[in-house]
Short mmCIF file of C-alpha atoms in Angstrom, two decimals:
data_model
loop_
_atom_site.label_atom_id
_atom_site.label_comp_id
_atom_site.label_asym_id
_atom_site.label_seq_id
_atom_site.Cartn_x
_atom_site.Cartn_y
_atom_site.Cartn_z
CA UNK A 264 -15.55 55.59 -44.01
CA UNK A 265 -17.38 56.13 -40.72
CA UNK A 266 -20.67 54.77 -42.26
CA UNK A 267 -18.86 51.63 -43.47
CA UNK A 268 -17.37 51.09 -40.05
CA UNK A 269 -20.81 51.41 -38.49
CA UNK A 270 -22.25 48.87 -40.87
CA UNK A 271 -19.33 46.50 -40.19
CA UNK A 272 -19.73 46.93 -36.50
CA UNK A 273 -23.46 46.12 -36.78
CA UNK A 274 -22.76 43.03 -38.76
CA UNK A 275 -20.26 41.80 -36.14
CA UNK A 276 -22.78 42.43 -33.34
CA UNK A 277 -25.41 40.40 -35.21
CA UNK A 278 -23.16 37.30 -35.30
CA UNK A 279 -24.63 34.99 -32.65
CA UNK A 280 -22.43 34.16 -29.66
CA UNK A 281 -21.77 30.61 -28.55
CA UNK A 282 -21.36 29.38 -32.12
CA UNK A 283 -18.23 27.46 -30.96
CA UNK A 284 -17.21 26.17 -27.57
CA UNK A 285 -13.55 26.66 -26.84
CA UNK A 286 -11.26 23.97 -25.58
CA UNK A 287 -10.85 25.43 -22.11
CA UNK A 288 -14.61 25.61 -21.79
CA UNK A 289 -14.96 21.96 -22.72
CA UNK A 290 -12.27 21.17 -20.17
CA UNK A 291 -14.17 23.13 -17.46
CA UNK A 292 -17.49 21.44 -18.25
CA UNK A 293 -15.76 18.00 -18.14
CA UNK A 294 -14.27 18.78 -14.81
CA UNK A 295 -17.58 19.74 -13.19
CA UNK A 296 -19.18 16.67 -14.73
CA UNK A 297 -16.44 14.59 -13.16
CA UNK A 298 -17.16 16.17 -9.83
CA UNK A 299 -20.73 15.06 -10.17
CA UNK A 300 -19.64 11.41 -10.61
CA UNK A 301 -17.17 11.72 -7.69
CA UNK A 302 -20.04 12.91 -5.56
CA UNK A 303 -22.13 9.97 -6.61
CA UNK A 304 -19.22 7.58 -6.01
CA UNK A 305 -18.75 8.92 -2.49
CA UNK A 306 -22.48 8.76 -1.85
CA UNK A 307 -22.64 4.99 -2.67
CA UNK A 308 -19.57 4.26 -0.58
CA UNK A 309 -16.95 3.74 -3.30
CA UNK A 310 -13.41 4.42 -1.94
CA UNK A 311 -11.93 7.73 -3.16
CA UNK A 312 -8.27 7.07 -2.96
CA UNK A 313 -6.01 9.91 -4.21
CA UNK A 314 -4.30 7.83 -6.95
CA UNK A 315 -7.42 6.61 -8.79
CA UNK A 316 -9.17 9.99 -8.42
CA UNK A 317 -6.23 11.86 -9.96
CA UNK A 318 -6.06 9.29 -12.82
CA UNK A 319 -9.79 9.66 -13.37
CA UNK A 320 -9.64 13.43 -13.45
CA UNK A 321 -6.78 13.29 -16.07
CA UNK A 322 -8.68 10.80 -18.24
CA UNK A 323 -11.92 12.83 -18.02
CA UNK A 324 -9.91 15.96 -19.01
CA UNK A 325 -8.52 14.17 -22.01
CA UNK A 326 -11.93 12.79 -22.93
CA UNK A 327 -13.50 16.24 -22.74
CA UNK A 328 -11.01 17.45 -25.38
CA UNK A 329 -10.72 14.24 -27.46
CA UNK A 330 -13.55 14.82 -30.03
CA UNK A 331 -11.88 17.95 -31.24
CA UNK A 332 -8.92 15.98 -32.47
CA UNK A 333 -10.49 16.44 -35.93
CA UNK A 334 -9.66 20.15 -35.74
CA UNK A 335 -6.02 21.29 -36.37
CA UNK A 336 -6.11 24.28 -34.01
CA UNK A 337 -7.73 22.56 -31.03
CA UNK A 338 -6.07 21.97 -27.69
CA UNK A 339 -5.87 18.24 -28.15
CA UNK A 340 -4.40 18.60 -31.68
CA UNK A 341 -2.03 21.50 -31.17
CA UNK A 342 -1.65 23.01 -27.67
CA UNK A 343 -1.30 19.93 -25.56
CA UNK A 344 1.13 18.11 -27.91
CA UNK A 345 3.30 21.24 -28.16
CA UNK A 346 3.34 21.57 -24.44
CA UNK A 347 4.11 17.88 -23.83
CA UNK A 348 6.85 17.95 -26.45
CA UNK A 349 8.54 21.05 -24.95
CA UNK A 350 8.36 19.62 -21.42
CA UNK A 351 9.62 16.28 -22.64
CA UNK A 352 12.64 17.81 -24.37
CA UNK A 353 13.52 19.78 -21.24
CA UNK A 354 13.19 16.73 -19.01
CA UNK A 355 15.01 14.38 -21.30
CA UNK A 356 17.88 16.80 -21.96
CA UNK A 357 18.18 18.04 -18.43
CA UNK A 358 20.36 15.22 -16.96
CA UNK A 359 22.74 14.95 -19.99
CA UNK A 360 23.22 18.69 -20.02
CA UNK A 361 23.95 18.86 -16.30
CA UNK A 362 26.40 15.89 -16.65
CA UNK A 363 28.21 17.76 -19.48
CA UNK A 364 28.38 20.98 -17.37
CA UNK A 365 29.70 19.03 -14.36
CA UNK A 366 32.51 17.58 -16.46
CA UNK A 367 34.08 21.06 -16.85
CA UNK A 368 35.76 20.66 -13.41
CA UNK A 369 35.19 24.23 -12.29
CA UNK A 370 33.69 25.77 -9.20
CA UNK A 371 30.17 24.90 -10.35
CA UNK A 372 30.80 21.26 -11.09
CA UNK A 373 29.48 20.02 -7.81
CA UNK A 374 26.28 22.04 -8.27
CA UNK A 375 25.73 20.71 -11.82
CA UNK A 376 26.44 17.18 -10.60
CA UNK A 377 23.81 17.49 -7.92
CA UNK A 378 21.32 18.91 -10.40
CA UNK A 379 22.12 16.07 -12.79
CA UNK A 380 21.27 13.46 -10.11
CA UNK A 381 17.97 15.21 -9.46
CA UNK A 382 17.13 15.38 -13.14
CA UNK A 383 18.11 11.81 -13.98
CA UNK A 384 14.75 10.20 -12.91
CA UNK A 385 12.93 12.74 -15.14
CA UNK A 386 14.59 11.44 -18.33
CA UNK A 387 12.24 8.50 -18.98
CA UNK A 388 9.21 10.77 -18.06
CA UNK A 389 10.46 13.25 -20.68
CA UNK A 390 10.84 10.60 -23.33
CA UNK A 391 7.28 9.46 -22.57
CA UNK A 392 6.02 12.95 -22.91
CA UNK A 393 7.76 13.25 -26.30
CA UNK A 394 6.26 9.93 -27.38
CA UNK A 395 2.70 11.01 -26.28
CA UNK A 396 3.13 14.33 -28.13
CA UNK A 397 4.11 12.56 -31.36
CA UNK A 398 1.28 10.02 -31.07
CA UNK A 399 -1.27 12.82 -30.56
CA UNK A 400 0.07 14.74 -33.53
CA UNK A 401 0.00 11.74 -35.88
CA UNK A 402 -3.42 10.70 -34.52
CA UNK A 403 -4.79 14.17 -35.20
CA UNK A 404 -3.49 14.12 -38.72
CA UNK A 405 -4.89 10.63 -39.40
CA UNK A 406 -8.29 11.61 -37.96
CA UNK A 407 -8.45 14.83 -39.93
CA UNK A 408 -7.64 12.95 -43.14
CA UNK A 409 -10.66 10.67 -42.62
CA UNK A 410 -13.23 12.81 -40.76
CA UNK A 411 -14.57 16.35 -41.03
CA UNK A 412 -14.75 18.60 -37.99
CA UNK A 413 -17.88 17.93 -35.84
CA UNK A 414 -18.50 14.84 -37.91
CA UNK A 415 -18.04 11.25 -36.87
CA UNK A 416 -15.78 12.08 -33.91
CA UNK A 417 -18.75 13.90 -32.42
CA UNK A 418 -20.95 10.81 -32.43
CA UNK A 419 -22.36 8.54 -29.72
CA UNK A 420 -20.76 5.58 -31.55
CA UNK A 421 -17.30 6.83 -30.86
CA UNK A 422 -18.35 7.96 -27.36
CA UNK A 423 -19.14 4.33 -26.80
CA UNK A 424 -15.79 3.32 -28.14
CA UNK A 425 -14.34 5.76 -25.63
CA UNK A 426 -15.80 3.65 -22.82
CA UNK A 427 -14.02 0.55 -24.14
CA UNK A 428 -10.82 2.48 -24.52
CA UNK A 429 -11.06 3.91 -20.96
CA UNK A 430 -11.70 0.39 -19.51
CA UNK A 431 -8.75 -1.00 -21.46
CA UNK A 432 -6.48 1.74 -20.10
CA UNK A 433 -7.70 0.86 -16.58
CA UNK A 434 -6.99 -2.80 -17.12
CA UNK A 435 -3.52 -2.03 -18.22
CA UNK A 436 -2.83 0.45 -15.37
CA UNK A 437 -4.74 -1.75 -12.82
CA UNK A 438 -7.17 0.98 -11.87
CA UNK A 439 -10.86 0.62 -10.87
CA UNK A 440 -13.21 0.35 -13.76
CA UNK A 441 -15.15 3.48 -12.80
CA UNK A 442 -11.92 5.52 -13.46
CA UNK A 443 -12.07 4.48 -17.12
CA UNK A 444 -15.72 5.46 -17.45
CA UNK A 445 -14.66 9.01 -16.59
CA UNK A 446 -12.94 9.15 -19.93
CA UNK A 447 -16.14 8.57 -21.79
CA UNK A 448 -17.92 11.02 -19.38
CA UNK A 449 -15.60 13.73 -20.55
CA UNK A 450 -16.32 12.76 -24.16
CA UNK A 451 -20.13 12.92 -23.64
CA UNK A 452 -19.80 16.31 -21.82
CA UNK A 453 -18.10 17.63 -24.94
CA UNK A 454 -20.98 16.44 -27.17
CA UNK A 455 -23.58 18.03 -24.78
CA UNK A 456 -21.75 21.32 -24.87
CA UNK A 457 -21.50 21.36 -28.72
CA UNK A 458 -25.13 20.39 -29.05
CA UNK A 459 -26.09 23.65 -27.26
CA UNK A 460 -24.58 25.75 -30.06
CA UNK A 461 -26.56 26.90 -33.13
CA UNK A 462 -24.61 24.46 -35.39
CA UNK A 463 -25.55 21.49 -33.19
CA UNK A 464 -24.31 18.00 -34.00
CA UNK A 465 -25.07 16.72 -37.48
CA UNK A 466 -23.41 13.31 -36.96
CA UNK A 467 -24.51 12.47 -33.36
CA UNK A 468 -26.06 9.19 -34.44
CA UNK A 469 -23.45 8.16 -37.00
CA UNK A 470 -23.38 5.76 -38.85
CA UNK A 471 -27.15 6.00 -38.92
CA UNK A 472 -28.87 8.62 -41.13
CA UNK A 473 -30.62 10.52 -38.36
CA UNK A 474 -31.15 14.34 -38.30
CA UNK A 475 -28.70 16.34 -36.15
CA UNK A 476 -29.41 17.48 -32.66
CA UNK A 477 -29.53 21.11 -31.37
CA UNK A 478 -30.43 21.63 -27.77
CA UNK A 479 -32.54 24.76 -27.01
CA UNK A 480 -31.08 27.53 -24.82
CA UNK A 481 -33.50 26.66 -21.99
CA UNK A 482 -32.49 22.96 -22.03
CA UNK A 483 -28.82 23.90 -22.25
CA UNK A 484 -29.10 26.29 -19.32
CA UNK A 485 -30.91 23.75 -17.18
CA UNK A 486 -28.33 21.01 -17.93
CA UNK A 487 -25.37 23.31 -17.28
CA UNK A 488 -26.76 24.64 -14.02
CA UNK A 489 -27.60 21.10 -12.84
CA UNK A 490 -24.07 19.82 -13.78
CA UNK A 491 -22.32 22.86 -12.18
CA UNK A 492 -24.29 22.45 -8.89
CA UNK A 493 -23.80 18.71 -8.67
CA UNK A 494 -20.23 19.05 -9.91
CA UNK A 495 -19.35 21.67 -7.18
CA UNK A 496 -20.93 19.35 -4.52
CA UNK A 497 -18.97 16.42 -5.89
CA UNK A 498 -15.61 18.23 -5.86
CA UNK A 499 -16.23 19.49 -2.29
CA UNK A 500 -17.15 16.00 -1.14
CA UNK A 501 -14.31 14.25 -2.95
CA UNK A 502 -11.71 16.84 -1.79
CA UNK A 503 -12.81 16.34 1.81
CA UNK A 504 -12.55 12.60 1.49
CA UNK A 505 -9.10 12.71 -0.05
CA UNK A 506 -7.77 15.29 2.42
CA UNK A 507 -9.10 13.16 5.30
CA UNK A 508 -7.41 10.12 3.76
CA UNK A 509 -4.12 11.84 3.38
CA UNK A 510 -4.28 13.31 6.87
CA UNK A 511 -5.38 10.23 8.80
CA UNK A 512 -4.17 7.42 6.49
CA UNK A 513 -6.29 5.40 4.03
CA UNK A 514 -9.33 3.65 5.42
CA UNK A 515 -8.67 0.00 6.38
CA UNK A 516 -9.18 -2.40 3.53
CA UNK A 517 -12.06 -4.83 3.77
CA UNK A 518 -12.01 -8.39 2.56
CA UNK A 519 -13.62 -11.85 2.90
CA UNK A 520 -11.92 -13.33 5.95
CA UNK A 521 -14.09 -16.42 5.84
CA UNK A 522 -12.95 -17.11 2.25
CA UNK A 523 -9.32 -16.48 3.18
CA UNK A 524 -9.52 -18.93 6.07
CA UNK A 525 -11.14 -21.48 3.81
CA UNK A 526 -8.33 -21.15 1.33
CA UNK A 527 -5.75 -21.47 4.08
CA UNK A 528 -7.41 -24.53 5.56
CA UNK A 529 -7.40 -26.17 2.10
CA UNK A 530 -3.65 -25.57 1.79
CA UNK A 531 -2.71 -26.39 5.40
CA UNK A 532 -5.25 -27.35 8.07
CA UNK A 533 -2.49 -27.42 10.77
CA UNK A 534 -1.55 -23.76 10.11
CA UNK A 535 -5.15 -22.66 9.99
CA UNK A 536 -5.79 -24.33 13.35
CA UNK A 537 -2.73 -22.60 14.88
CA UNK A 538 -3.94 -19.05 14.18
CA UNK A 539 -4.03 -16.76 17.27
CA UNK A 540 -6.95 -14.56 16.14
CA UNK A 541 -8.37 -16.28 13.11
CA UNK A 542 -11.21 -13.83 12.55
CA UNK A 543 -9.07 -10.64 12.97
CA UNK A 544 -6.26 -10.67 10.42
CA UNK A 545 -4.52 -7.57 9.14
CA UNK A 546 -6.05 -6.85 5.81
CA UNK A 547 -4.24 -4.91 3.09
CA UNK A 548 -5.16 -4.03 -0.49
CA UNK A 549 -2.31 -4.79 -2.90
CA UNK A 550 -3.47 -3.48 -6.31
CA UNK A 551 -6.35 -5.68 -7.36
CA UNK A 552 -5.36 -8.29 -4.74
CA UNK A 553 -6.02 -8.56 -0.99
CA UNK A 554 -3.62 -9.84 1.60
CA UNK A 555 -4.48 -11.35 4.98
CA UNK A 556 -1.86 -11.53 7.79
CA UNK A 557 -2.27 -13.66 10.89
CA UNK A 558 -0.15 -14.41 13.89
CA UNK A 559 0.19 -18.16 14.60
CA UNK A 560 1.81 -20.33 17.23
CA UNK A 561 4.47 -22.84 16.28
CA UNK A 562 6.04 -25.49 18.55
CA UNK A 563 9.73 -26.25 18.15
CA UNK A 564 11.30 -29.65 18.58
CA UNK A 565 12.51 -28.67 22.07
CA UNK A 566 8.97 -27.79 23.17
CA UNK A 567 9.25 -24.02 22.91
CA UNK A 568 6.37 -21.98 21.42
CA UNK A 569 7.19 -19.33 18.83
CA UNK A 570 4.94 -16.61 17.43
CA UNK A 571 5.11 -16.49 13.69
CA UNK A 572 3.19 -14.71 10.91
CA UNK A 573 1.56 -15.98 7.70
CA UNK A 574 0.34 -13.81 4.91
CA UNK A 575 -2.15 -15.16 2.35
CA UNK A 576 -2.84 -13.13 -0.77
CA UNK A 577 -6.02 -13.64 -2.84
CA UNK A 578 -6.86 -12.11 -6.19
CA UNK A 579 -10.19 -10.53 -7.09
CA UNK A 580 -11.67 -13.99 -7.89
CA UNK A 581 -10.70 -15.50 -4.56
CA UNK A 582 -7.77 -17.61 -5.80
CA UNK A 583 -4.55 -17.75 -3.88
CA UNK A 584 -1.67 -15.83 -5.62
CA UNK A 585 0.84 -15.70 -2.81
CA UNK A 586 1.81 -17.13 0.57
CA UNK A 587 4.51 -15.67 2.88
CA UNK A 588 5.53 -17.24 6.21
CA UNK A 589 7.84 -15.61 8.73
#
């Protein structure tokens, strides 16, 4: 018996490690890769506002797990949908349950009534979580019915489709385009990690019949060290920029004042001529649009001079989408 145990232990030790990258490892690699991009974005002067950065990190995390939707026990197919479903049920049922408890008219009714008011805004969020969980579960089943594990989902073709999907999500949510690219970055980081395992990627160039790719340990180590170093630098840089923005307020928006004055003059030359400081409007970013607010002087019929304001809003193409006079 002891000899058989020794043989079994020897066989187990001979199994090469790193045959499979776990979901949490894919997530970690995707996050440091995202940090690299954030570092680059900050270096070239792109604004790192908290909202888009958080959205980009979430999309990158989803992208780093997405290729494993062809595996039933993966985080994206099993763990995340189960967690979303459980949270969704709790959020959606919280307010109705508190309302039912408050209707008992006992000493705790006021407490349950207050909790119900607090939980009410969470109901639509909970329903959204439940919907996302069901979509992910059905998507996983549909993908598994068509594709094998580490097959077509682990290809550059679908990684490219991920770029299009990410950009579409940004268009719907009105986020900067670079946020959507982070989704495909997470997807590519997943492929790179899987390519470092002995099994490699047999369908990397699908639908073309090209031999699979296996990165050597030296190449893998170099890539991972480079990504980790740049990723750490990126997270430090981005965190500093976001903390500074939260502490001191967002950096002032920039716009094309000359174009805004031109559009205002086209609409009303009299108003444009009455601006107090025509080259120094208050500029604000409103989603994808930019608003310009000036003070202007207006004479009344009795000769008095009033100080009024006018706000002109331009879209990303320079067209007027709103005018507000006060």
